[in-house]
Structure formats: structure tokens, C-alpha cells
Amino acid sequence: MAAGVAAWLPFARAAAIGWMPVANCPMPLAPADKNKRQDELIILNVSGRRFQTWRTTLERYPDTLLGSTEKEFFFNEDTKEYFFDRDPEVFRCVLNFYRTGKLHYPRYECISAYDDELAFYGILPEIIGDCCYEEYKDRKRENAERLMDDNDSENNQESLPSLSFRQTMWRAFENPHTSTLALVFYYVTGFFIAVSVITNVVETVPCGTVPGNKELPCGERYAVAFFCLDTACVMIFTVEYLLRLFAAPSRYRFIRSVMSIIDVVAIMPYYIGLVMTNNEDVSGAFVTLRVFRVFRIFKFSRHSQGLRILGYTLKSCASELGFLLFSLTMAIIIFATVMFYAEKGSSASKFTSIPASFWYTIVTMTTLGYGDMVPKTIAGKIFGSICSLSGVLVIALPVPVIVSNFSRIYHQNQRADKRRAQKKARLARIRVAKTGSSNAYLHSKRNGLLNEALELTGSPEDEHLTKTTSLIESQHHHLLHCLEKTTGLSYLVDDPLLSVRTSTIKNHEFIDEQMFEQNCMESSMQNYPSTRSPSLSSHPGLTTSCCSRRSKKTTHLPNSNLPATRLRSMQELSTIHIQGSEQPSLTTSRSSLNLKADDGLRPNCKGSQITTAIISIPTPPALTPEGESRPPPSSPGSTTNIPPIGSNIVKVSAL
Amino acid sequence: RNPGLGNPPRPTKKALKQRFLKLLPCCGPQALPSVSENSVEDEFELSTVCHRPEGLDQLQEQTKFTRKELQVLYRGFKNECPSGIVNEENFKQIYSQFFPQGDSSTYATFLFNAFDTNHDGSVSFEDFVAGLSVILRGTIDDRLNWAFNLYDLNKDGFITKEEMLDIMKSIYDMMGKYTYPALREEAPREHVESFFQKMDRNKDGVVTIEEFIESCQKDENIMRSMQLFDNVI
């Protein structure tokens, strides 16, 4: 429930009139508005700039500084206003969050200053609205990278925590600057690539003549020397390839990568040549294979960042290039056809066929003009000139378009990837917010029952307990509770732990202990979606808590004796709570900070309070210390820190 | 049929007259009394048009809320609907925020039809406050009347089993999929049967307003739950 619609809660509760005549069971009591005071204006003085708002606006989020009693620390008696010695600009955003329920991130604000302010006011940055979230995350990432760079340059000499030999090798291959050995290896391979390429080139240069008229290329003259050079290079490349293959974290992925394919293509001809030297028939093919040796030059892309970027952008611009090619082809075909038919009449024309005219068209359009094919007829010359003029346009125009496309597409791809990566996280957040609100209801249901039980005993400490949930939340929960009563069903959540607990609260919820235990055991064995079952089994503490009560006397109490049974089950519930929070949940809610010290009389009672999550957002993990690190979607708000089994079960007698 | 609702006069006749007058070039701006009445005509431009409610004093007379309560209500209303009126989509969306797990759109539609007393497709602040006044400040009979009006989908004065079944299904829909015990197919129908058992005195298959009020007055649970609404605001 967003804060914005909190004002519509009276309407939602009024709309429940439709359920009343239909319900078969009595409705639960409404939460009493204990301090029903008129809404008053609060003055917030932030470094001299005065903001004013209604008190109820701030109380929408009781888990933050402004929404809780923590702001009393900042109350200035003389001026009767709350004074904060903080940045007023950021405070504007913070206050708007209370008003609208959406937290925005202003672009001009420094990211670390903003984070500091949010931390001060107790607001989690994760609830920043979708409109500003990407910007925030980007800035945050840049900041983190900057910090990391700073750290790296400081800790240059430090050796990293022990990586395995394989991992160090891989790191050395990927990042030559990590160690001297890697650097040496890097330069050596670069040198050999260059040597290999130059060898291939020089092989074909004619050097010296042999008796006879033929000029011999160096490759045949010094065949042995070249062969040795080639062998040396190929050996180095093979060794390098095998080492990379060994060090790769995912061999399958490595084999499929472009660079490794280039490596293989570069060294294959040599080995094929070794195998096939004696066979005369395929020696022709063998010679062609040598062409592939030129691919060795692509190995340089490991050494050159720019080459890699170019390759990547070409790949991503493939469709634009394809379109350019297609339009060029169209133009070529058109003009070639025209030229062919125009020159058909002339004698001794070189334009023998349309494909033959392609050559003329291409040469003319790219303004090369070799002059080996020239139109002789007047019509041919006219069309030829049109062709060369249009060639300038056709070729020159798309080039800047493609260049700008390069940068546009490159950035677009980057943003799309980022968005896809964040999409999962975004959906998870939405889901968590939804389950968070249902979780909040279920928690407060149990808290509510606990509170009511304590109220019956006239305990004076219930004041503090009820304070932690805002009035709005308790009213909302009462509304959901009425709906449960009307339909005779009760809410379940995806979380197995919560489900186990809530399933024990049936329609007429006040049941005897035996049934309670049975339900506990049953539901823990229920078939939840299979993904959840591991987590269920990993929390044996819950079932032991059920079983441990078998030792108690089980007395069968009739339902009619309402107060007594309620207290009874309150005991059970309170026992669970107490077990659940053996851990000192120091800061489960800010208001607990203000609890008086001498409330230690029944500390476990208070510890049993589970703070309801802020309805619209997942409970800030920082505020509710979770015993185990569990992913947020599963019960963020529940401080169900299952204690070690050996912990004491403190029974609070609610009587 | 709805004694408790103090309807502010809906200018349906006036709107037609103004539409006609607008066509005549001689009748200029003086023919248009107030912005609020006109804006209702432009139903197609709900988003751009701003509807202003009648004055605070008039609303205070028509409803049973105090001045301060009206102020609080209006502030909340205006927050969610800056244009001053709620259309059905908006209404459903606002209501669904209170029930994150289930599907409350059908029930919200029924509510919308109950609040929209003049059936013009939008709920203005006056309608809103009028409805709330009955539910929260009306007598028990008023409230029961209002509930009857809600159930009577076609507003013919009788609640049939089909209407009740629709209502029941919409209520059960709000609970969502994850409930304990799991929702059975026949649950709404059975609930409707038990409802008719209780309410339909002469067993003629429909529930009239008199039967409804009479049966509700005899049921202690319902009477007590009606009193819950006293302290909502």
C-alpha cells in the first residue's frame, strides 16, 4: 500500500460494508485510535529552511527517523520546531518521499552526499522510484568503480588471496599487466605473430634469380630457413593455445570463443601441411591452405584494444552495413543493366554481359575509374556520367550515417544489456514489495493477537508494543482480517516458514494445543512448490519447536470459552515468538530505542515483537537483523531467526 | 430508494441546456454558470479537465461530516485524483492497492457503481463523500440500505441469486490464490445458499429490501459489525 493511498484507507474500510451482511462469523475488533488527536502541522527546520507538513504524513513510515520518535531528539523547545543541521536540498526529496510515497534522485546531487543523507534519515535507497533508479544505480556504480580504482592503485603490491595455479594463469593471460611473467609472455607472442606475418609476406618476394629465366621467390630459395621459422612460430602458437585451453575456467566456452577459433585456423594449415606433403593431388589445395596463415594477423586483436572494439561495433552494426550493401547492390544492378543495353549496339564493346558491366559500375561509382572498360556510345557516356555522379552520393551519404549508427547502436546495446540485467532485479523488487505487504499483515496479525492477549491482562507495557505499528498499518491489517473472516479463508504467503505458521491459525483460530501441534507437523510436511522445500527442511528449528511442546500436558479446551482459549493459544504463539527472537533484536524498530531501561522485567515479551515491514517496501534489511543471510523475497520482515535448538524455551505466562 | 444519500443536484438537464446554448453564438460566457458543472459534460477529456467540488459549507450541510473531516477527506481524494474525479479504472487501481494478493477489480467495479449514484461513469468528490457519509455516519438502517444497494447490481429492488453469486465471487477473488484452506470451487455458491437461507423469508428466490433489513436486524453479528464503522474516521 503506497503512502499516497493511505488517505484512502477510510474509504477502503467503509467499502467493507459489503462484506458484513455476508459474513458468517463475527468481525474482529477494530484497532482503537488511542491518541485521536487532530492532525497538526509540524515545522521542520533544516539548516534554516523551514518545511511544514502534517504529522500524519510523517507517520506513514514509522521505520524512518522522521516517522518515529527518534525525531524527538531534534526537537527544539525554544522554537517549538524540529531542527536538523543537514542539507535542505536533499531534505526536499526526502520530504517528498513521505508525501508521495516515491523517492526521487535529483541529477545534480552528488551520489555519496545523497547516500549519506538517506542513511541519516533512515531511508533505504532501494525504494527509489523506477523513474530515477537507473540514473542512481549508474552513478553509484561509477562511484564504486572509482573507489575500487583508488583501492587498487593503493594495493598494487599486495598479492591477492591465494588463487589456484590455473586461475593465476588465466588471469595472467587475460590481463598481461598483472605480473612480469605475463608481460614477457605477452610480448613474446606478439613478437612471434609479427615474425610469422612478415615471414608470410617476405616468402613471396622474388629474391635473386636461378640459372634459367625464372625468378625465384625467397620462400623457395631459402625453403629450409623459412620452414624452420614457420615451425618455430607454430610451435609457440600451439603451446600458447594449449596453455590457454588448460587455464580457461570454462573450456567449452573458450573453445567456442572467436579468439580461439582464430588461433586454431592460424595453426591448422601447418599441421595439415605436415600430414599431406607427399600427396601430389592435394598439394594444390595445400597451397591454398597457406592463405589461411594470414589469419595470424588477427591474433593481434588480443594485443590491441581498439581492434577488439572495432570488431564488436562491426558486429553490432551488421544490419546497417547489410542495408548499405543492399542499396549499393541495387544501384549497381540498375546501372549495369542500363550500361549493358546502352553499349550493346557499339562494336567491340567490352560490356559483354550484365555481370561484366558490374565491374564498370563499381569502379565508376566508387570514383576509381580504372579505364579498362569505357563506354563508347553517346547514350553509354551519358549514363556513365550519371552513374559516377550518383555513385558519389550513394557511397558518400551512408558513411556518416553508419558512423553515427556505430556510436548510437553501441550505446544502445550497452543500455539494453544493463536494463535486461536489472529487469530481473526490478521484478524481484516489485514482488518483494507485494509479499512484504502481505507479510506485514501476517506478522501484525500475530502481533495483534499477542497484543490483545496482553491487553486482557491489563499489562502496562502494551503501550510500547502497539506504538511500533502505525495506526494506518493496524487499520489496514484489520481490514484484511475482516476479509478473512468474511470468507472463512486466511491468507497464505509464498514463504514456507510463514505458511507453516499461518496455517496453524484456522478460521476459528483459537484451537487447542493438540490440533495446533498436528497442524504444525502436517503443514511442515505439506507439499509446497518444490523450490521451497529445501528451505523448509533446512530449518529444523521450527519443527522442533512444535514437537517440544508435546511434553506439555495437552488439555482439550472447548472453543466456547473464548478468553481462556485465546490466552492459551497466545501462550503458544508467544512461545514461538520468544524462541524466534532469542537474538537480541536491538534495532528492530526505531521506537524500541526509546523504551525505558527498566522494561527489562519482561524482556522476552518485547523481544517477541516483530516489526511490521513498511508496507510499500521490503523491510530495510539494515533495520531488521536477520540471523541467517536469506534472500529478501523470503520474508524480509520476519525476524524468524531460528535459534540453535539448545536454546531455552521461555514460557511467558500471559495470565 | 436511497433515502440516506444526500445527492447534490446532478445537472443532467442543465448540461443538455448548456450544450445547446453553447451552439448559439449569442450566448457567450455568461450562459455558463460555473466551471464545475461544465466539466462534467466533457466526459471524454477526464484527464485534462479539472472538476472542483461544491463549497465546503454545502458539503457540510449535505453530509454528516465535520468541516475538518471533510478537509482531510478532500486532501486524500485530491492526492490520488488531481483532476477531481475518479473514473472506473482509477478507482479499481486505487482499491487494488489495499489488496495486494488478490484480484479486487470486480468488487471495485461494484463499489464504483454503488458510489456513482447518477451513473455518469465517474465519481466526483461529492459522490464520494455522500457515500462515505452514509456508511460512516449514517444510521444502521441507512447502512443496511446502502449495502442492499451495493448488492442489487441492476438496481431493480431485488437481490437475485445470480447477483449475490457475482458479489460473493468478487469477494472471494480478493483473497487471492494462496489461502488456507484452499479455495474450493463451490465455496461462493454455498455461501450464497446460506445467505439466502438466512435472508429470504418468503423463499421466493429473491431478497427484497424489507427482508434484508429485517433479517439483518435479527442477526447479532451483523448488527455488531455495522457498528465497526463508527470509528473509521
mmCIF file of C-alpha atoms in Angstrom, chain A residues 1-2 4-30 33 36 38-39 54 60 99-100 434 437-438 475-476 478-480 482-484 486-494 502-506 519 522 526, chain B residues 68 72-73 75-81 86 91 94-95 97-102 107 111 115 128 132 135-136 143-144 146-147 150-151 164 167-168 171-172 174-176 178-183 191 194-195 198-199 212 216 219 221-222 224-226 228-229 231-233:
data_model
loop_
_atom_site.group_PDB
_atom_site.id
_atom_site.type_symbol
_atom_site.label_atom_id
_atom_site.label_comp_id
_atom_site.label_asym_id
_atom_site.label_seq_id
_atom_site.Cartn_x
_atom_site.Cartn_y
_atom_site.Cartn_z
ATOM 1 C CA MET A 1 0.000 0.000 0.000
ATOM 2 C CA ALA A 2 1.689 3.155 -1.124
ATOM 3 C CA GLY A 4 -0.235 8.078 -1.334
ATOM 4 C CA VAL A 5 -3.316 5.977 -0.892
ATOM 5 C CA ALA A 6 -3.050 5.895 2.865
ATOM 6 C CA ALA A 7 -5.542 8.704 2.826
ATOM 7 C CA TRP A 8 -7.995 6.398 1.084
ATOM 8 C CA LEU A 9 -7.870 3.848 3.811
ATOM 9 C CA PRO A 10 -11.064 5.160 5.412
ATOM 10 C CA PHE A 11 -12.753 4.618 2.092
ATOM 11 C CA ALA A 12 -11.424 1.090 1.800
ATOM 12 C CA ARG A 13 -12.611 0.327 5.296
ATOM 13 C CA ALA A 14 -16.005 1.847 4.550
ATOM 14 C CA ALA A 15 -16.231 -0.297 1.447
ATOM 15 C CA ALA A 16 -16.035 -3.310 3.688
ATOM 16 C CA ILE A 17 -19.692 -2.711 4.427
ATOM 17 C CA GLY A 18 -20.322 -5.017 1.523
ATOM 18 C CA TRP A 19 -18.827 -7.927 3.427
ATOM 19 C CA MET A 20 -20.653 -7.539 6.691
ATOM 20 C CA PRO A 21 -24.098 -8.911 5.868
ATOM 21 C CA VAL A 22 -22.486 -11.775 4.039
ATOM 22 C CA ALA A 23 -20.073 -12.878 6.677
ATOM 23 C CA ASN A 24 -20.885 -15.902 8.754
ATOM 24 C CA CYS A 25 -18.571 -15.142 11.616
ATOM 25 C CA PRO A 26 -18.127 -12.145 13.824
ATOM 26 C CA MET A 27 -15.705 -9.476 12.750
ATOM 27 C CA PRO A 28 -12.559 -8.771 14.702
ATOM 28 C CA LEU A 29 -12.332 -5.671 16.779
ATOM 29 C CA ALA A 30 -11.114 -2.574 15.133
ATOM 30 C CA ASP A 33 -7.194 5.048 17.766
ATOM 31 C CA LYS A 36 -7.008 10.527 18.465
ATOM 32 C CA GLN A 38 -6.409 16.428 15.491
ATOM 33 C CA ASP A 39 -3.865 16.395 12.754
ATOM 34 C CA TRP A 54 1.161 17.261 8.681
ATOM 35 C CA ARG A 60 3.331 6.941 7.307
ATOM 36 C CA ARG A 99 4.177 12.964 0.753
ATOM 37 C CA THR A 100 4.013 10.969 -2.422
ATOM 38 C CA LYS A 434 3.930 -7.231 -2.664
ATOM 39 C CA SER A 437 2.942 -6.056 2.437
ATOM 40 C CA SER A 438 1.232 -9.383 2.911
ATOM 41 C CA GLN A 475 -6.185 -0.324 10.358
ATOM 42 C CA HIS A 476 -5.137 -1.847 7.078
ATOM 43 C CA HIS A 478 -7.778 -5.011 10.485
ATOM 44 C CA LEU A 479 -9.348 -4.595 7.084
ATOM 45 C CA LEU A 480 -7.595 -7.660 5.723
ATOM 46 C CA CYS A 482 -12.211 -8.693 8.265
ATOM 47 C CA LEU A 483 -11.932 -10.054 4.750
ATOM 48 C CA GLU A 484 -10.505 -13.278 6.078
ATOM 49 C CA THR A 486 -15.938 -12.893 5.786
ATOM 50 C CA THR A 487 -14.717 -15.596 3.505
ATOM 51 C CA GLY A 488 -13.606 -18.061 6.098
ATOM 52 C CA LEU A 489 -10.180 -18.305 4.488
ATOM 53 C CA SER A 490 -6.929 -16.940 5.653
ATOM 54 C CA TYR A 491 -4.031 -15.517 3.807
ATOM 55 C CA LEU A 492 -1.064 -17.579 2.899
ATOM 56 C CA VAL A 493 2.211 -16.303 1.590
ATOM 57 C CA ASP A 494 4.752 -17.944 -0.656
ATOM 58 C CA THR A 502 -0.254 -19.080 9.390
ATOM 59 C CA SER A 503 -1.722 -22.418 8.524
ATOM 60 C CA THR A 504 -1.965 -23.060 12.176
ATOM 61 C CA ILE A 505 -4.360 -20.196 12.532
ATOM 62 C CA LYS A 506 -7.572 -21.542 11.147
ATOM 63 C CA ASN A 519 -1.147 -28.716 12.119
ATOM 64 C CA GLU A 522 1.306 -31.513 8.922
ATOM 65 C CA GLN A 526 2.841 -30.316 3.090
ATOM 66 C CA LYS B 68 -12.166 19.149 9.460
ATOM 67 C CA VAL B 72 -8.905 15.583 5.463
ATOM 68 C CA LEU B 73 -11.014 13.553 3.085
ATOM 69 C CA ARG B 75 -6.891 16.226 0.685
ATOM 70 C CA GLY B 76 -6.586 12.495 0.363
ATOM 71 C CA PHE B 77 -9.010 12.427 -2.536
ATOM 72 C CA LYS B 78 -7.223 15.171 -4.412
ATOM 73 C CA ASN B 79 -3.894 13.491 -3.874
ATOM 74 C CA GLU B 80 -4.869 10.424 -5.799
ATOM 75 C CA CYS B 81 -7.137 12.127 -8.307
ATOM 76 C CA VAL B 86 -12.327 9.202 -10.368
ATOM 77 C CA PHE B 91 -10.965 3.512 -8.812
ATOM 78 C CA ILE B 94 -6.622 2.612 -6.012
ATOM 79 C CA TYR B 95 -8.669 -0.101 -4.397
ATOM 80 C CA GLN B 97 -3.503 -1.300 -3.623
ATOM 81 C CA PHE B 98 -5.141 -2.407 -0.429
ATOM 82 C CA PHE B 99 -5.345 -5.996 -1.508
ATOM 83 C CA PRO B 100 -2.006 -6.907 -2.929
ATOM 84 C CA GLN B 101 -2.588 -10.620 -3.050
ATOM 85 C CA GLY B 102 -5.960 -10.957 -4.637
ATOM 86 C CA TYR B 107 -15.616 -5.841 -6.254
ATOM 87 C CA LEU B 111 -18.352 -0.381 -5.412
ATOM 88 C CA PHE B 115 -20.830 5.238 -5.375
ATOM 89 C CA PHE B 128 -17.546 10.007 -2.732
ATOM 90 C CA LEU B 132 -18.954 7.717 2.936
ATOM 91 C CA ILE B 135 -21.570 4.307 5.609
ATOM 92 C CA LEU B 136 -19.641 6.005 8.342
ATOM 93 C CA ARG B 143 -26.020 1.486 6.175
ATOM 94 C CA LEU B 144 -28.050 -1.580 5.500
ATOM 95 C CA TRP B 146 -26.505 1.181 1.237
ATOM 96 C CA ALA B 147 -25.318 -2.386 1.417
ATOM 97 C CA LEU B 150 -24.464 -2.400 -3.425
ATOM 98 C CA TYR B 151 -25.700 -5.955 -3.763
ATOM 99 C CA MET B 164 -25.377 -12.442 -5.000
ATOM 100 C CA ILE B 167 -20.790 -10.374 -5.398
ATOM 101 C CA MET B 168 -19.642 -13.416 -3.498
ATOM 102 C CA ILE B 171 -15.212 -11.040 -2.509
ATOM 103 C CA TYR B 172 -13.536 -14.397 -2.686
ATOM 104 C CA MET B 174 -9.896 -10.615 -3.277
ATOM 105 C CA MET B 175 -8.326 -13.263 -1.169
ATOM 106 C CA GLY B 176 -6.130 -14.417 -3.991
ATOM 107 C CA TYR B 178 -2.792 -18.560 -1.538
ATOM 108 C CA THR B 179 -5.263 -19.158 1.196
ATOM 109 C CA TYR B 180 -5.807 -21.640 3.891
ATOM 110 C CA PRO B 181 -7.906 -23.690 3.490
ATOM 111 C CA ALA B 182 -7.604 -23.610 -0.262
ATOM 112 C CA LEU B 183 -10.494 -22.006 -2.037
ATOM 113 C CA HIS B 191 -22.080 -19.151 0.841
ATOM 114 C CA SER B 194 -26.601 -19.923 3.285
ATOM 115 C CA PHE B 195 -27.106 -16.223 2.767
ATOM 116 C CA LYS B 198 -30.967 -16.532 6.241
ATOM 117 C CA MET B 199 -32.368 -13.591 4.337
ATOM 118 C CA PHE B 212 -32.881 -7.823 4.005
ATOM 119 C CA CYS B 216 -30.018 -8.214 9.336
ATOM 120 C CA ASP B 219 -28.637 -11.111 13.297
ATOM 121 C CA ASN B 221 -23.180 -10.434 14.339
ATOM 122 C CA ILE B 222 -24.236 -8.192 11.533
ATOM 123 C CA ARG B 224 -22.309 -5.567 15.805
ATOM 124 C CA SER B 225 -20.171 -5.407 12.686
ATOM 125 C CA MET B 226 -22.186 -2.463 11.441
ATOM 126 C CA LEU B 228 -17.426 -1.016 13.428
ATOM 127 C CA PHE B 229 -17.889 1.815 11.023
ATOM 128 C CA ASN B 231 -14.792 4.904 14.367
ATOM 129 C CA VAL B 232 -13.300 4.723 10.943
ATOM 130 C CA ILE B 233 -12.738 8.442 10.728
#
